[in-house]
mmCIF file of C-alpha atoms in Angstrom:
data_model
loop_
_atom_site.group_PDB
_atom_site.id
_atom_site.type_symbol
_atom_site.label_atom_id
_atom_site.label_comp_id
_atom_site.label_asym_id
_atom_site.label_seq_id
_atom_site.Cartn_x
_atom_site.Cartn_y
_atom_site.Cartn_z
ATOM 1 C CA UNK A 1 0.000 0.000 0.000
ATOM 2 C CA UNK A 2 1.460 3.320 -0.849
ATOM 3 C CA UNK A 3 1.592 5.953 1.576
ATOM 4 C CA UNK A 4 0.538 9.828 0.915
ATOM 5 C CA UNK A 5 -0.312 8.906 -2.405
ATOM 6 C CA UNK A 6 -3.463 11.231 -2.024
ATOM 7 C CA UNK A 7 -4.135 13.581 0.860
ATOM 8 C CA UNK A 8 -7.293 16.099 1.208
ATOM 9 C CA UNK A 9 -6.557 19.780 1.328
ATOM 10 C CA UNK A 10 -9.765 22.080 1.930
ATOM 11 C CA UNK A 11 -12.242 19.551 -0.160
ATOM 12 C CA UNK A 12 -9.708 19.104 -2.760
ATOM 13 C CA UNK A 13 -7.437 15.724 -3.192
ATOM 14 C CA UNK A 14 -3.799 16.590 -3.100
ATOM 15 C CA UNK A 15 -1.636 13.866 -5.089
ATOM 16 C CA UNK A 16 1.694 12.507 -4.108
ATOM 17 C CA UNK A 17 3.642 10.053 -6.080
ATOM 18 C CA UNK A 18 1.529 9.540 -9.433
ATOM 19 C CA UNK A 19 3.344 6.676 -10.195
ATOM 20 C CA UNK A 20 2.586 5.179 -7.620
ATOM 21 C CA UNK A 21 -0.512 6.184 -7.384
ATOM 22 C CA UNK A 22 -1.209 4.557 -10.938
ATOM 23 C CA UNK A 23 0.598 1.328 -9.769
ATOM 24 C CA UNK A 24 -1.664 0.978 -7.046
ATOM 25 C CA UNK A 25 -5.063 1.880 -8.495
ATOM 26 C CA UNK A 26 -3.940 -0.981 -11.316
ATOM 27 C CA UNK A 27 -3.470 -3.660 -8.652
ATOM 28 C CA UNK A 28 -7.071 -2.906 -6.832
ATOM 29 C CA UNK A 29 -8.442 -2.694 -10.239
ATOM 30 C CA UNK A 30 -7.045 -6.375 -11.176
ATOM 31 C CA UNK A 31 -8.788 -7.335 -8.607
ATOM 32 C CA UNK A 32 -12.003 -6.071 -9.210
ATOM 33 C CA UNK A 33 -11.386 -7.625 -13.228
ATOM 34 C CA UNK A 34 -10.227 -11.130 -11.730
ATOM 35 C CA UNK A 35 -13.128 -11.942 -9.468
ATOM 36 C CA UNK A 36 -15.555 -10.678 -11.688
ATOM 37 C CA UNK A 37 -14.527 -12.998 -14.193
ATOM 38 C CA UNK A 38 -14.643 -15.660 -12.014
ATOM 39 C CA UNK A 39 -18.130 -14.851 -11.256
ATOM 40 C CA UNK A 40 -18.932 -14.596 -14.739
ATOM 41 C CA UNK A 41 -17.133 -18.181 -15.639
ATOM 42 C CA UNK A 42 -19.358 -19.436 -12.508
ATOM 43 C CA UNK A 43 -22.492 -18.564 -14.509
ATOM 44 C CA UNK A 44 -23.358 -15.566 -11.561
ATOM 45 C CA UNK A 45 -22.384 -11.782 -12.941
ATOM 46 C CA UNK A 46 -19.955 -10.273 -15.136
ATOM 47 C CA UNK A 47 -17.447 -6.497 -14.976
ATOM 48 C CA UNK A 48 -20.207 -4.505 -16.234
ATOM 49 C CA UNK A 49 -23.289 -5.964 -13.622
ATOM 50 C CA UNK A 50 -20.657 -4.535 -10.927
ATOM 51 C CA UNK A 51 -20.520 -1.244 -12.425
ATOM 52 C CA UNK A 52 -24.484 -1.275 -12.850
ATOM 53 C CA UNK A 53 -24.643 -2.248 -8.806
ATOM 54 C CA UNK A 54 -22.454 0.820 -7.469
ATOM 55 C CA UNK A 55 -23.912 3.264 -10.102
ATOM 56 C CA UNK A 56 -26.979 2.805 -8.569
ATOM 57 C CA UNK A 57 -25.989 2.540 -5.020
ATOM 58 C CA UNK A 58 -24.336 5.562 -5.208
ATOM 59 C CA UNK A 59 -27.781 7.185 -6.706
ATOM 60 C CA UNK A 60 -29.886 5.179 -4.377
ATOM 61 C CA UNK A 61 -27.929 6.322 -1.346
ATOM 62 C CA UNK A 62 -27.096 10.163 -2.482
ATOM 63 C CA UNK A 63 -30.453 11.474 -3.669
ATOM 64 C CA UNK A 64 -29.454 14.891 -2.041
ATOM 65 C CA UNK A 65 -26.634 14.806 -5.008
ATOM 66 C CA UNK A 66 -28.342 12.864 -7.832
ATOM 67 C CA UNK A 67 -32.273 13.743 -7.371
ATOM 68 C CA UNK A 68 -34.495 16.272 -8.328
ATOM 69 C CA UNK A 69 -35.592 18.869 -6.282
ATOM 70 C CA UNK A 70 -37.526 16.712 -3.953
ATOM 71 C CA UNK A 71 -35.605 14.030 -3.818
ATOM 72 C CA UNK A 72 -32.595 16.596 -2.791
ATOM 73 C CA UNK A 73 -34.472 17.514 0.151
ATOM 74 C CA UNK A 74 -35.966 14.078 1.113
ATOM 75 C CA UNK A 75 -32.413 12.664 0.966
ATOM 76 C CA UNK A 76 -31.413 15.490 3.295
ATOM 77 C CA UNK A 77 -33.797 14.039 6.046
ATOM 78 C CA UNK A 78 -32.601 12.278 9.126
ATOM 79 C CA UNK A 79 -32.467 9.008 9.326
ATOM 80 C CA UNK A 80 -32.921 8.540 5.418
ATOM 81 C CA UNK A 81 -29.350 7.202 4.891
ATOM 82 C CA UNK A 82 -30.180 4.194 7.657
ATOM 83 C CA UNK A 83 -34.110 4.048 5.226
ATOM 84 C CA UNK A 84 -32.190 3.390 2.128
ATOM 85 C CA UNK A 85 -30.282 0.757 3.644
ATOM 86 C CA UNK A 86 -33.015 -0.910 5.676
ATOM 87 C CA UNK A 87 -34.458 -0.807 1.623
ATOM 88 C CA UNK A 88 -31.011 -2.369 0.201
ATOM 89 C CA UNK A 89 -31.196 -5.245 2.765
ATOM 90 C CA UNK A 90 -34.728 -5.928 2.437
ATOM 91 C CA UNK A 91 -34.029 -5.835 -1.846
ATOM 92 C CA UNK A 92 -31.036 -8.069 -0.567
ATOM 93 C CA UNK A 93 -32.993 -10.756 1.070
ATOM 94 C CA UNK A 94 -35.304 -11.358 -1.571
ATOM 95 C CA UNK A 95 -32.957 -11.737 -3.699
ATOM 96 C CA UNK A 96 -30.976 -14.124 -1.419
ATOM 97 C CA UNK A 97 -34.497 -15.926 -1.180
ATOM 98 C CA UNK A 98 -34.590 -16.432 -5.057
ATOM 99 C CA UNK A 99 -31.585 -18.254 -5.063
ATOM 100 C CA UNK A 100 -32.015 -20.353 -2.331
ATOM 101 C CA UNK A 101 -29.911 -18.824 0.191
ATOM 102 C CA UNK A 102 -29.993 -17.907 3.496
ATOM 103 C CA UNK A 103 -32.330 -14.793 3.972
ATOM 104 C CA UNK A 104 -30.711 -13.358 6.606
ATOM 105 C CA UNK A 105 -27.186 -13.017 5.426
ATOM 106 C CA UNK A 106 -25.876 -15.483 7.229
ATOM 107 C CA UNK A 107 -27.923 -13.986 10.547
ATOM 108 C CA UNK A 108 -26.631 -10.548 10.267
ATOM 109 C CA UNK A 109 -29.529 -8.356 10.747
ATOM 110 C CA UNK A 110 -30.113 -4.215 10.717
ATOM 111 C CA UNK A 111 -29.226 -4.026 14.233
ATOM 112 C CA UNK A 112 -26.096 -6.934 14.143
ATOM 113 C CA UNK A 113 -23.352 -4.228 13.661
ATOM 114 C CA UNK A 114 -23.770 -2.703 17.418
ATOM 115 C CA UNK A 115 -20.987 -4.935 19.031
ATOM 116 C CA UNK A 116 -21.411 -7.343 21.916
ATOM 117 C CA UNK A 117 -18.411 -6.453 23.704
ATOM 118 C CA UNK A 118 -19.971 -3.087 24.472
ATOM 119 C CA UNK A 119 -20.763 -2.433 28.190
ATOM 120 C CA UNK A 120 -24.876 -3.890 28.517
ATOM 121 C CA UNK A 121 -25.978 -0.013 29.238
ATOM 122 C CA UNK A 122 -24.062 1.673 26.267
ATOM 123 C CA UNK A 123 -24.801 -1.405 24.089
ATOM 124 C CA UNK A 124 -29.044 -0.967 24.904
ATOM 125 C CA UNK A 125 -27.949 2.973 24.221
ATOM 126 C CA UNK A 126 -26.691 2.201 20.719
ATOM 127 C CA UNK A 127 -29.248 -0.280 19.680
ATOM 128 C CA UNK A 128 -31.989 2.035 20.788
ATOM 129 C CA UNK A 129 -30.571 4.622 18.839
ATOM 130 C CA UNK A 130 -30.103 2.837 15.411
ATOM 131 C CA UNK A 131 -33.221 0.844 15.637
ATOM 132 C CA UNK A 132 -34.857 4.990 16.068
ATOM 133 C CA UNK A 133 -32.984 6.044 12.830
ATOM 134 C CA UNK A 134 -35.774 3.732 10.782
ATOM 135 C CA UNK A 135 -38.941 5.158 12.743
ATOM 136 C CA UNK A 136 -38.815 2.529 15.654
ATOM 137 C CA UNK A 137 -38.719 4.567 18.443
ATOM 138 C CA UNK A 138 -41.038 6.181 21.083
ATOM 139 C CA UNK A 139 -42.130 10.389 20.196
ATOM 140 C CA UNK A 140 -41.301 11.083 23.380
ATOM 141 C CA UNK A 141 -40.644 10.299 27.195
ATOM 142 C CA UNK A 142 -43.676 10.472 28.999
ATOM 143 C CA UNK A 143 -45.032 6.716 27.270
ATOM 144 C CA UNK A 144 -41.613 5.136 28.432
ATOM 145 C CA UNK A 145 -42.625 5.965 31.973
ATOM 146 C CA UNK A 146 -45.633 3.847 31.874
ATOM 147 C CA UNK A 147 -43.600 1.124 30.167
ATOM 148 C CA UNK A 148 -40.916 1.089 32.957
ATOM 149 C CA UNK A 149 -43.967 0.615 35.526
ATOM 150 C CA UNK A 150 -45.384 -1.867 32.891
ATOM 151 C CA UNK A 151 -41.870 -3.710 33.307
ATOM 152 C CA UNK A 152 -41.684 -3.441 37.296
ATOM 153 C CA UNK A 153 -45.431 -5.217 37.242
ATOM 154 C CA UNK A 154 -44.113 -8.013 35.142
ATOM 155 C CA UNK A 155 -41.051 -8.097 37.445
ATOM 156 C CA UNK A 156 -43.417 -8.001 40.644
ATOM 157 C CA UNK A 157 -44.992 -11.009 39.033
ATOM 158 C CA UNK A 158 -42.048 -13.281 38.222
ATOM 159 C CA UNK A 159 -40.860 -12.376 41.891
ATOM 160 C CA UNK A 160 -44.019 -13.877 42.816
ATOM 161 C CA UNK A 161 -44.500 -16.750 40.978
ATOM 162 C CA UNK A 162 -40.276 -17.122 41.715
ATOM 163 C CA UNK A 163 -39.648 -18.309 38.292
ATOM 164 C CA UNK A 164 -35.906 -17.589 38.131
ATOM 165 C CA UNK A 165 -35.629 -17.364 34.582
ATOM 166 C CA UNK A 166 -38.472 -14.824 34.423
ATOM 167 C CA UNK A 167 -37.296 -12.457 36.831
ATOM 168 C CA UNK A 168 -33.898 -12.137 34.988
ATOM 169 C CA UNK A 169 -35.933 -11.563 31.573
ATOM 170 C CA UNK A 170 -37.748 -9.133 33.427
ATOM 171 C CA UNK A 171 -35.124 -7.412 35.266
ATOM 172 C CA UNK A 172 -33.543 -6.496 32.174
ATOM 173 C CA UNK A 173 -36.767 -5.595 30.128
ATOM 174 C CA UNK A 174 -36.772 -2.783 33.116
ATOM 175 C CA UNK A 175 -33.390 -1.992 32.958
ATOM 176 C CA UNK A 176 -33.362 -1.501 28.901
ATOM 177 C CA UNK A 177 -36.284 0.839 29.308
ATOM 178 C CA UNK A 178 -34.579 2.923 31.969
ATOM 179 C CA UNK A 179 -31.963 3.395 29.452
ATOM 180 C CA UNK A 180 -34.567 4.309 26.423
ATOM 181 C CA UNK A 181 -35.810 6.657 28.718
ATOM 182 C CA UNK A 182 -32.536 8.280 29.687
ATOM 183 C CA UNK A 183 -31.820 8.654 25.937
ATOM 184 C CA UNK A 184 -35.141 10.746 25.590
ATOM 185 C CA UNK A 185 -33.566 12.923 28.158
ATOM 186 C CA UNK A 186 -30.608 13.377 26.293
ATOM 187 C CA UNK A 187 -28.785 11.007 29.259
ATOM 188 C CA UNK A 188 -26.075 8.931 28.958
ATOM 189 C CA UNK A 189 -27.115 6.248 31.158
ATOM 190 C CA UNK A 190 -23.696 5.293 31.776
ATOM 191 C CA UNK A 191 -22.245 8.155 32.682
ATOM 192 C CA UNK A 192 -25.630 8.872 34.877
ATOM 193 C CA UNK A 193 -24.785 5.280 36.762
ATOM 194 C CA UNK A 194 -21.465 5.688 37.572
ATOM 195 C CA UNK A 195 -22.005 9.731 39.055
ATOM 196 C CA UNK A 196 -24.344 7.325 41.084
ATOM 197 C CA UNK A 197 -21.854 4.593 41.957
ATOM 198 C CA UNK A 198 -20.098 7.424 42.895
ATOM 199 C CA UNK A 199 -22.589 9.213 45.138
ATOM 200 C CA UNK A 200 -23.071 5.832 46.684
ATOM 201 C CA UNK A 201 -19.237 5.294 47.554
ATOM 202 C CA UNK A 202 -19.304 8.429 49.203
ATOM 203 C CA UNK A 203 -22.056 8.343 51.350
ATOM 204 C CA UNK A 204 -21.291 4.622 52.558
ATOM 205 C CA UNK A 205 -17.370 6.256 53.441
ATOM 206 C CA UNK A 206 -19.023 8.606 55.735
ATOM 207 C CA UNK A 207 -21.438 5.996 57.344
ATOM 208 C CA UNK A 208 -18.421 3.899 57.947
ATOM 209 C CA UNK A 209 -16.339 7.201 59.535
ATOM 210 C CA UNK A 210 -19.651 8.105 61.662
ATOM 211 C CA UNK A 211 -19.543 4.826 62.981
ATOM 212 C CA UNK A 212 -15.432 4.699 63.539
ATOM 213 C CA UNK A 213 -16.133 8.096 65.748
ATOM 214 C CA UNK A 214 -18.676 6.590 67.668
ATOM 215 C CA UNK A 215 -16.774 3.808 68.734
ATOM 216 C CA UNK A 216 -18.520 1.318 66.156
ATOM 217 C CA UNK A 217 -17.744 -0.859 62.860
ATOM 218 C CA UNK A 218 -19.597 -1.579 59.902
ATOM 219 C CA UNK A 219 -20.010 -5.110 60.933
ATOM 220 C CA UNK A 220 -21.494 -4.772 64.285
ATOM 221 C CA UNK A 221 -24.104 -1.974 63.321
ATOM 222 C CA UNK A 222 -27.312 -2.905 62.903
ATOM 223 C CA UNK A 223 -29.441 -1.837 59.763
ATOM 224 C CA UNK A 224 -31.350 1.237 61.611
ATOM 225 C CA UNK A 225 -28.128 2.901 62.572
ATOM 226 C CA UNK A 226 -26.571 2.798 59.166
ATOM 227 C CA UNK A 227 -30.009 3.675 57.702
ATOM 228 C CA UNK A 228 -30.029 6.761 60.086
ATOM 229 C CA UNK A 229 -26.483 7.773 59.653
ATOM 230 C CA UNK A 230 -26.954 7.344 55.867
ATOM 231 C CA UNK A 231 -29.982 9.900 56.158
ATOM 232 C CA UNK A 232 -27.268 12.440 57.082
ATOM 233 C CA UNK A 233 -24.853 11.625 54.823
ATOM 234 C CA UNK A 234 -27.114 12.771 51.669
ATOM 235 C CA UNK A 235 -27.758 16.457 53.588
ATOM 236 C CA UNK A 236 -24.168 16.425 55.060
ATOM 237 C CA UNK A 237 -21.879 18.807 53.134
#
């Protein structure tokens, strides 16, 4: 791979080494040209069905550049770049269908490119998020109230029944629609739990001090004394 071939300078590409540059665009190009062919000895598409596929990806997907009027100002919309490709992969699966493939891409859905390793609150954050670019999404927060008390009835109802399995479905239906609401309030939720985790530290350090100046330990006080020392510890400055 060559480096500074091609830089950007205020919109404008800035070339390097030409030569290069030339070299390099022929060796991509080759390999464009040599699996096309294959496909096209295999009977599935030839050079020019690849040109036909990103000529009209690039319209599809820039109708602010290639459109009309409207179609200018309907590309220019949020959330219409993650639209057209919601479109793509539905256009994708049918064809994948035709042939007798797996529909679903080998299981990769819309919402498969959020990754797992993310922490459980940012990763509900992010899938919330795309999964609202395409219209699925509440209008506002007020409704996601009533769902989080929706979701602590079904909790109060696994707890009863004790169904294990239940109460950690449940348990995390609430906790995903704490974090949908916190992104309605433009929250991180996060960054809101750890300033809690936080708050929490701080208040249980000055129970445990309280209790060191009275002559007492954290493992010999009973509930009520922490409970009352804790009371002053969220007014204490």
């Amino acid at each position: 791979m060559v480096e500074k071939s091609c830089s950007i300078s205020q919109g404008q590409p800035v070339f390097g080494d030409l030569d290069d540059l030339r070299d390099e665009l022929g060796d991509l190009l080759l390999q464009v040209v040599y699996h096309a062919q294959m496909a096209e000895e295999a009977g599935e598409f030839a050079f020019p069905d690849v040109v036909q596929a990103i000529t009209t990806k690039m319209i599809r997907r820039h109708p602010h550049v290639f459109g009309d009027e409207k179609a200018r100002s309907a590309g220019m919309a949020k959330g219409m770049w993650e639209k057209i490709k919601a479109e793509e992969k539905a256009e994708k699966r049918s064809a994948r269908l035709a042939r007798g493939l797996d529909p679903e891409d080998n299981g990769k859905g819309f919402l498969d490119s959020v990754p797992v390793a993310l922490p459980a609150l940012t990763r509900a954050l992010k899938l919330q998020e795309k999964a609202a670019r395409v219209g699925f999404d509440w209008s506002e927060a007020a409704p996601i109230l009533d769902k989080i008390e929706e979701e602590i009835g079904e909790l109060r109802e696994a707890l009863a029944k004790g169904d294990t399995a239940s109460i950690k479905d449940e348990f995390g239906d609430m906790l995903f629609a704490v974090v949908n609401l916190g992104r309605h309030l433009k929250l991180d939720s996060e960054a809101a739990l750890s300033g809690t985790n936080e708050k929490f530290r701080s208040r249980f350090h000055y129970v445990e001090q309280a209790l060191e100046k009275a002559g007492n330990t954290l493992d010999k006080a009973d509930l009520a004394e922490m409970e009352a020392l804790w009371q002053e510890a969220k007014t204490a400055k």
